[in-house]
Amino acid sequence: MKAQFNATSIELAAGDITLETTDAIVNAANEHLAGGAGVDEAIHRAGGPAIMAECRKIGGCPTGQAVITTGGWLAARYVIHTVGPIYQGGAKGEAGLLSSAYTNSLTLTATKGLQSIAFPAISCGIYGYPVHEAAHLALAACIEFARKNNGIKLIRHVLFDQRTFNIFEQEFKKLV
Ligand code: AR6
């Protein structure tokens, strides 16, 4: 499924984000940029040690912010590491932090002059964010960014499992 917002196409895809050929892919990292499980582990494994070397130099990333490193061996030239919130019931500012993780990743993409970016479902795994709510926030943040900014041609949400893909599709249909 895809939809156009000004100069930006926003689309959903199923699969493994490490195979994406967008200019940048986004990592769902932790504040220490220390690596972990889930998509973080998959990206470091596929991209090789140059990514962790840059993460160590950067040192960390607060929740809701984003930093950029090389893509190493990946087809994508860059990895944008963002940190989504750990879901703690919804009253700890999680929604604002999740939206910021998307918006700050997109701002970094545009600032670098990159034209395409792929996101995983940030916070929807180990960090436990309810997927319907996270999908709504993710897509709404990307649509708002696309309506206000012209630099990015493609924003792709790459969903790893069928359930997450289906929920993103339901939420996308409500927003388009
Ligand atoms: N491609 C696309 N999506 C993937 C892939 C992949 N190869 N692998 C997993 N996913 P998670 P979080 C999906 O847990 O919830 C790490 O340890 C996965 O199915 O990777 O933000 C970090 O270091 C889920 O839908 O990230 C942090 O400590 C989504 O990616 C913590 O986990 C996000 O799941 C971050 O937790």
PDB file of C-alpha atoms and ligand atoms in Angstrom:
ATOM      1  CA  MET A   1       0.000   0.000   0.000  1.00  0.00           C
ATOM      2  CA  LYS A   2       1.245   3.501  -0.775  1.00  0.00           C
ATOM      3  CA  ALA A   3       0.037   7.088  -0.815  1.00  0.00           C
ATOM      4  CA  GLN A   4       1.503  10.369  -2.011  1.00  0.00           C
ATOM      5  CA  PHE A   5       1.782  13.467   0.193  1.00  0.00           C
ATOM      6  CA  ASN A   6       3.192  16.396  -1.782  1.00  0.00           C
ATOM      7  CA  ALA A   7       6.608  15.254  -3.057  1.00  0.00           C
ATOM      8  CA  THR A   8       6.802  12.253  -0.714  1.00  0.00           C
ATOM      9  CA  SER A   9       5.547   8.729  -1.277  1.00  0.00           C
ATOM     10  CA  ILE A  10       4.803   6.829   1.942  1.00  0.00           C
ATOM     11  CA  GLU A  11       4.560   3.075   1.561  1.00  0.00           C
ATOM     12  CA  LEU A  12       4.277  -0.149   3.511  1.00  0.00           C
ATOM     13  CA  ALA A  13       6.347  -3.228   2.747  1.00  0.00           C
ATOM     14  CA  ALA A  14       6.772  -6.614   4.390  1.00  0.00           C
ATOM     15  CA  GLY A  15      10.201  -8.090   5.064  1.00  0.00           C
ATOM     16  CA  ASP A  16      13.689  -7.623   6.414  1.00  0.00           C
ATOM     17  CA  ILE A  17      14.869  -4.000   6.605  1.00  0.00           C
ATOM     18  CA  THR A  18      18.550  -4.984   6.260  1.00  0.00           C
ATOM     19  CA  LEU A  19      17.863  -5.787   2.580  1.00  0.00           C
ATOM     20  CA  GLU A  20      16.454  -2.341   1.787  1.00  0.00           C
ATOM     21  CA  THR A  21      18.124  -0.228  -0.908  1.00  0.00           C
ATOM     22  CA  THR A  22      16.850   3.121   0.387  1.00  0.00           C
ATOM     23  CA  ASP A  23      19.539   5.781   1.067  1.00  0.00           C
ATOM     24  CA  ALA A  24      19.129   5.187   4.798  1.00  0.00           C
ATOM     25  CA  ILE A  25      17.531   2.574   7.014  1.00  0.00           C
ATOM     26  CA  VAL A  26      16.493   3.272  10.585  1.00  0.00           C
ATOM     27  CA  ASN A  27      17.596   1.211  13.549  1.00  0.00           C
ATOM     28  CA  ALA A  28      15.413   0.822  16.662  1.00  0.00           C
ATOM     29  CA  ALA A  29      18.337   1.294  19.044  1.00  0.00           C
ATOM     30  CA  ASN A  30      18.767   1.843  22.792  1.00  0.00           C
ATOM     31  CA  GLU A  31      20.105   4.978  24.528  1.00  0.00           C
ATOM     32  CA  HIS A  32      23.599   3.507  24.837  1.00  0.00           C
ATOM     33  CA  LEU A  33      23.753   2.601  21.126  1.00  0.00           C
ATOM     34  CA  ALA A  34      25.130  -0.634  22.533  1.00  0.00           C
ATOM     35  CA  GLY A  35      23.467  -3.090  20.172  1.00  0.00           C
ATOM     36  CA  GLY A  36      20.908  -5.583  21.347  1.00  0.00           C
ATOM     37  CA  ALA A  37      18.367  -7.999  19.950  1.00  0.00           C
ATOM     38  CA  GLY A  38      15.631  -7.580  17.330  1.00  0.00           C
ATOM     39  CA  VAL A  39      16.216  -5.276  14.378  1.00  0.00           C
ATOM     40  CA  ASP A  40      19.253  -3.723  16.112  1.00  0.00           C
ATOM     41  CA  GLU A  41      21.058  -7.063  16.140  1.00  0.00           C
ATOM     42  CA  ALA A  42      20.062  -7.789  12.528  1.00  0.00           C
ATOM     43  CA  ILE A  43      21.403  -4.411  11.306  1.00  0.00           C
ATOM     44  CA  HIS A  44      24.754  -4.718  13.111  1.00  0.00           C
ATOM     45  CA  ARG A  45      25.145  -8.301  11.898  1.00  0.00           C
ATOM     46  CA  ALA A  46      24.415  -7.431   8.260  1.00  0.00           C
ATOM     47  CA  GLY A  47      26.264  -4.098   8.241  1.00  0.00           C
ATOM     48  CA  GLY A  48      29.440  -5.211  10.004  1.00  0.00           C
ATOM     49  CA  PRO A  49      31.685  -3.613  12.638  1.00  0.00           C
ATOM     50  CA  ALA A  50      32.011  -0.133  11.075  1.00  0.00           C
ATOM     51  CA  ILE A  51      28.525   0.723  12.362  1.00  0.00           C
ATOM     52  CA  MET A  52      29.357  -0.140  15.992  1.00  0.00           C
ATOM     53  CA  ALA A  53      32.675   1.704  15.729  1.00  0.00           C
ATOM     54  CA  GLU A  54      30.787   4.910  14.856  1.00  0.00           C
ATOM     55  CA  CYS A  55      28.143   4.254  17.527  1.00  0.00           C
ATOM     56  CA  ARG A  56      30.893   4.035  20.154  1.00  0.00           C
ATOM     57  CA  LYS A  57      32.326   7.372  19.022  1.00  0.00           C
ATOM     58  CA  ILE A  58      28.903   9.015  19.204  1.00  0.00           C
ATOM     59  CA  GLY A  59      28.438   7.484  22.643  1.00  0.00           C
ATOM     60  CA  GLY A  60      24.651   7.484  23.026  1.00  0.00           C
ATOM     61  CA  CYS A  61      21.299   8.889  21.961  1.00  0.00           C
ATOM     62  CA  PRO A  62      18.465  10.072  24.245  1.00  0.00           C
ATOM     63  CA  THR A  63      15.000   8.570  23.737  1.00  0.00           C
ATOM     64  CA  GLY A  64      13.161  10.363  20.929  1.00  0.00           C
ATOM     65  CA  GLN A  65      16.382  11.614  19.262  1.00  0.00           C
ATOM     66  CA  ALA A  66      18.304  10.245  16.273  1.00  0.00           C
ATOM     67  CA  VAL A  67      21.931   9.955  15.130  1.00  0.00           C
ATOM     68  CA  ILE A  68      23.476   8.795  11.851  1.00  0.00           C
ATOM     69  CA  THR A  69      26.299   6.384  10.973  1.00  0.00           C
ATOM     70  CA  THR A  70      27.605   4.643   7.918  1.00  0.00           C
ATOM     71  CA  GLY A  71      25.643   1.692   6.546  1.00  0.00           C
ATOM     72  CA  GLY A  72      28.822  -0.393   6.465  1.00  0.00           C
ATOM     73  CA  TRP A  73      28.214  -3.491   4.327  1.00  0.00           C
ATOM     74  CA  LEU A  74      24.508  -2.730   3.891  1.00  0.00           C
ATOM     75  CA  ALA A  75      23.045  -1.647   0.562  1.00  0.00           C
ATOM     76  CA  ALA A  76      21.747   1.456   2.371  1.00  0.00           C
ATOM     77  CA  ARG A  77      24.527   4.061   2.644  1.00  0.00           C
ATOM     78  CA  TYR A  78      23.502   5.198   6.115  1.00  0.00           C
ATOM     79  CA  VAL A  79      21.908   3.886   9.271  1.00  0.00           C
ATOM     80  CA  ILE A  80      19.892   6.326  11.340  1.00  0.00           C
ATOM     81  CA  HIS A  81      19.768   5.115  14.930  1.00  0.00           C
ATOM     82  CA  THR A  82      16.760   6.317  16.848  1.00  0.00           C
ATOM     83  CA  VAL A  83      15.539   5.338  20.283  1.00  0.00           C
ATOM     84  CA  GLY A  84      11.857   4.738  20.806  1.00  0.00           C
ATOM     85  CA  PRO A  85      10.290   4.788  24.265  1.00  0.00           C
ATOM     86  CA  ILE A  86       9.862   1.716  26.451  1.00  0.00           C
ATOM     87  CA  TYR A  87       6.083   1.393  26.815  1.00  0.00           C
ATOM     88  CA  GLN A  88       5.097   1.817  30.467  1.00  0.00           C
ATOM     89  CA  GLY A  89       1.322   2.129  30.203  1.00  0.00           C
ATOM     90  CA  GLY A  90       1.075   5.253  28.050  1.00  0.00           C
ATOM     91  CA  ALA A  91       1.123   8.007  30.705  1.00  0.00           C
ATOM     92  CA  LYS A  92       4.890   8.568  30.684  1.00  0.00           C
ATOM     93  CA  GLY A  93       5.057  10.681  27.539  1.00  0.00           C
ATOM     94  CA  GLU A  94       5.527   7.643  25.314  1.00  0.00           C
ATOM     95  CA  ALA A  95       3.399   8.955  22.427  1.00  0.00           C
ATOM     96  CA  GLY A  96       5.348  12.211  22.127  1.00  0.00           C
ATOM     97  CA  LEU A  97       8.658  10.374  22.319  1.00  0.00           C
ATOM     98  CA  LEU A  98       7.663   7.853  19.653  1.00  0.00           C
ATOM     99  CA  SER A  99       6.489  10.642  17.319  1.00  0.00           C
ATOM    100  CA  SER A 100       9.778  12.484  17.948  1.00  0.00           C
ATOM    101  CA  ALA A 101      11.797   9.379  17.078  1.00  0.00           C
ATOM    102  CA  TYR A 102      10.170   9.405  13.625  1.00  0.00           C
ATOM    103  CA  THR A 103      10.280  13.177  13.109  1.00  0.00           C
ATOM    104  CA  ASN A 104      13.917  13.514  14.221  1.00  0.00           C
ATOM    105  CA  SER A 105      14.941  10.627  11.940  1.00  0.00           C
ATOM    106  CA  LEU A 106      13.228  12.342   9.023  1.00  0.00           C
ATOM    107  CA  THR A 107      14.802  15.712   9.856  1.00  0.00           C
ATOM    108  CA  LEU A 108      18.247  14.076   9.879  1.00  0.00           C
ATOM    109  CA  THR A 109      17.501  12.385   6.548  1.00  0.00           C
ATOM    110  CA  ALA A 110      16.472  15.684   4.967  1.00  0.00           C
ATOM    111  CA  THR A 111      19.413  17.581   6.496  1.00  0.00           C
ATOM    112  CA  LYS A 112      21.812  15.050   4.971  1.00  0.00           C
ATOM    113  CA  GLY A 113      20.133  15.537   1.584  1.00  0.00           C
ATOM    114  CA  LEU A 114      19.011  11.895   1.420  1.00  0.00           C
ATOM    115  CA  GLN A 115      15.935  11.066  -0.628  1.00  0.00           C
ATOM    116  CA  SER A 116      14.715   7.746   0.728  1.00  0.00           C
ATOM    117  CA  ILE A 117      14.424   6.120   4.128  1.00  0.00           C
ATOM    118  CA  ALA A 118      13.077   2.854   5.531  1.00  0.00           C
ATOM    119  CA  PHE A 119      11.715   2.494   9.085  1.00  0.00           C
ATOM    120  CA  PRO A 120      11.067  -0.606  11.163  1.00  0.00           C
ATOM    121  CA  ALA A 121       8.167  -0.577  13.643  1.00  0.00           C
ATOM    122  CA  ILE A 122      10.050   1.329  16.337  1.00  0.00           C
ATOM    123  CA  SER A 123       9.262   0.255  19.952  1.00  0.00           C
ATOM    124  CA  CYS A 124       6.908  -2.515  18.712  1.00  0.00           C
ATOM    125  CA  GLY A 125       9.166  -5.407  19.773  1.00  0.00           C
ATOM    126  CA  ILE A 126      11.172  -5.583  22.979  1.00  0.00           C
ATOM    127  CA  TYR A 127       9.991  -2.099  24.042  1.00  0.00           C
ATOM    128  CA  GLY A 128       6.383  -3.337  24.081  1.00  0.00           C
ATOM    129  CA  TYR A 129       4.437  -0.484  22.466  1.00  0.00           C
ATOM    130  CA  PRO A 130       0.877  -1.542  21.498  1.00  0.00           C
ATOM    131  CA  VAL A 131       1.124  -1.916  17.741  1.00  0.00           C
ATOM    132  CA  HIS A 132      -2.144  -0.167  16.708  1.00  0.00           C
ATOM    133  CA  GLU A 133      -1.183   2.947  18.657  1.00  0.00           C
ATOM    134  CA  ALA A 134       2.444   2.845  17.496  1.00  0.00           C
ATOM    135  CA  ALA A 135       1.395   2.411  13.859  1.00  0.00           C
ATOM    136  CA  HIS A 136      -0.957   5.386  14.073  1.00  0.00           C
ATOM    137  CA  LEU A 137       1.742   7.585  15.624  1.00  0.00           C
ATOM    138  CA  ALA A 138       4.400   6.425  13.136  1.00  0.00           C
ATOM    139  CA  LEU A 139       2.263   7.072  10.080  1.00  0.00           C
ATOM    140  CA  ALA A 140       0.818  10.343  11.375  1.00  0.00           C
ATOM    141  CA  ALA A 141       4.327  11.690  12.100  1.00  0.00           C
ATOM    142  CA  CYS A 142       5.524  10.744   8.608  1.00  0.00           C
ATOM    143  CA  ILE A 143       2.449  12.217   6.903  1.00  0.00           C
ATOM    144  CA  GLU A 144       2.800  15.465   8.850  1.00  0.00           C
ATOM    145  CA  PHE A 145       6.491  15.687   7.932  1.00  0.00           C
ATOM    146  CA  ALA A 146       5.731  15.017   4.255  1.00  0.00           C
ATOM    147  CA  ARG A 147       3.056  17.710   4.202  1.00  0.00           C
ATOM    148  CA  LYS A 148       5.524  20.298   5.562  1.00  0.00           C
ATOM    149  CA  ASN A 149       8.805  19.275   3.863  1.00  0.00           C
ATOM    150  CA  ASN A 150       9.710  18.468   0.290  1.00  0.00           C
ATOM    151  CA  GLY A 151      13.177  16.891   0.397  1.00  0.00           C
ATOM    152  CA  ILE A 152      12.374  13.209   0.932  1.00  0.00           C
ATOM    153  CA  LYS A 153      10.911  11.283  -2.010  1.00  0.00           C
ATOM    154  CA  LEU A 154      10.246   7.936  -0.320  1.00  0.00           C
ATOM    155  CA  ILE A 155       9.410   6.886   3.242  1.00  0.00           C
ATOM    156  CA  ARG A 156       8.961   3.124   3.502  1.00  0.00           C
ATOM    157  CA  HIS A 157       7.739   1.274   6.586  1.00  0.00           C
ATOM    158  CA  VAL A 158       9.217  -2.220   6.508  1.00  0.00           C
ATOM    159  CA  LEU A 159       7.232  -4.563   8.718  1.00  0.00           C
ATOM    160  CA  PHE A 160       8.834  -7.835   9.697  1.00  0.00           C
ATOM    161  CA  ASP A 161       5.815  -9.951  10.583  1.00  0.00           C
ATOM    162  CA  GLN A 162       2.368 -10.277   9.022  1.00  0.00           C
ATOM    163  CA  ARG A 163       0.465  -9.107  12.115  1.00  0.00           C
ATOM    164  CA  THR A 164       2.434  -5.846  12.300  1.00  0.00           C
ATOM    165  CA  PHE A 165       2.047  -5.325   8.547  1.00  0.00           C
ATOM    166  CA  ASN A 166      -1.739  -5.834   8.786  1.00  0.00           C
ATOM    167  CA  ILE A 167      -2.055  -3.357  11.667  1.00  0.00           C
ATOM    168  CA  PHE A 168       0.018  -0.720   9.844  1.00  0.00           C
ATOM    169  CA  GLU A 169      -2.219  -1.248   6.803  1.00  0.00           C
ATOM    170  CA  GLN A 170      -5.397  -0.760   8.882  1.00  0.00           C
ATOM    171  CA  GLU A 171      -4.036   2.414  10.476  1.00  0.00           C
ATOM    172  CA  PHE A 172      -2.740   3.759   7.142  1.00  0.00           C
ATOM    173  CA  LYS A 173      -6.194   3.328   5.542  1.00  0.00           C
ATOM    174  CA  LYS A 174      -7.729   5.415   8.343  1.00  0.00           C
ATOM    175  CA  LEU A 175      -5.222   8.247   7.779  1.00  0.00           C
ATOM    176  CA  VAL A 176      -5.195   8.461   3.979  1.00  0.00           C
TER     177      VAL A 176
HETATM  178  N1  AR6 B   1      13.638  -6.024   9.693  1.00  0.00           N
HETATM  179  C1  AR6 B   1      12.540  -5.296  10.001  1.00  0.00           C
HETATM  180  N2  AR6 B   1      11.941  -5.335  11.207  1.00  0.00           N
HETATM  181  C2  AR6 B   1      12.468  -6.165  12.136  1.00  0.00           C
HETATM  182  C3  AR6 B   1      13.615  -6.960  11.897  1.00  0.00           C
HETATM  183  C4  AR6 B   1      14.208  -6.863  10.604  1.00  0.00           C
HETATM  184  N3  AR6 B   1      15.286  -7.569  10.280  1.00  0.00           N
HETATM  185  N4  AR6 B   1      13.880  -7.667  13.029  1.00  0.00           N
HETATM  186  C5  AR6 B   1      12.938  -7.356  13.932  1.00  0.00           C
HETATM  187  N5  AR6 B   1      12.070  -6.453  13.396  1.00  0.00           N
HETATM  188  P1  AR6 B   1      12.728  -4.428  18.284  1.00  0.00           P
HETATM  189  P2  AR6 B   1      12.189  -2.043  19.947  1.00  0.00           P
HETATM  190  C6  AR6 B   1      10.877  -5.818  13.990  1.00  0.00           C
HETATM  191  O1  AR6 B   1      12.557  -5.316  19.459  1.00  0.00           O
HETATM  192  O2  AR6 B   1      10.881  -2.606  20.375  1.00  0.00           O
HETATM  193  C7  AR6 B   1      16.969  -3.915  20.932  1.00  0.00           C
HETATM  194  O3  AR6 B   1      17.593  -4.821  21.771  1.00  0.00           O
HETATM  195  C8  AR6 B   1      10.246  -6.468  15.194  1.00  0.00           C
HETATM  196  O4  AR6 B   1       9.461  -7.593  14.805  1.00  0.00           O
HETATM  197  O5  AR6 B   1      13.847  -4.687  17.351  1.00  0.00           O
HETATM  198  O6  AR6 B   1      12.261  -0.598  19.544  1.00  0.00           O
HETATM  199  C9  AR6 B   1      17.538  -2.498  21.019  1.00  0.00           C
HETATM  200  O7  AR6 B   1      18.931  -2.520  21.292  1.00  0.00           O
HETATM  201  C10 AR6 B   1       9.383  -5.330  15.731  1.00  0.00           C
HETATM  202  O8  AR6 B   1       8.166  -5.235  14.989  1.00  0.00           O
HETATM  203  O9  AR6 B   1      12.890  -2.864  18.750  1.00  0.00           O
HETATM  204  C11 AR6 B   1      16.761  -1.910  22.155  1.00  0.00           C
HETATM  205  O10 AR6 B   1      17.317  -2.256  23.408  1.00  0.00           O
HETATM  206  C12 AR6 B   1      10.239  -4.080  15.389  1.00  0.00           C
HETATM  207  O11 AR6 B   1      11.234  -4.523  14.457  1.00  0.00           O
HETATM  208  C13 AR6 B   1      15.400  -2.545  22.015  1.00  0.00           C
HETATM  209  O12 AR6 B   1      15.609  -3.782  21.350  1.00  0.00           O
HETATM  210  C14 AR6 B   1      10.938  -3.450  16.576  1.00  0.00           C
HETATM  211  O13 AR6 B   1      11.344  -4.458  17.491  1.00  0.00           O
HETATM  212  C15 AR6 B   1      14.469  -1.721  21.148  1.00  0.00           C
HETATM  213  O14 AR6 B   1      13.195  -2.291  21.162  1.00  0.00           O
END
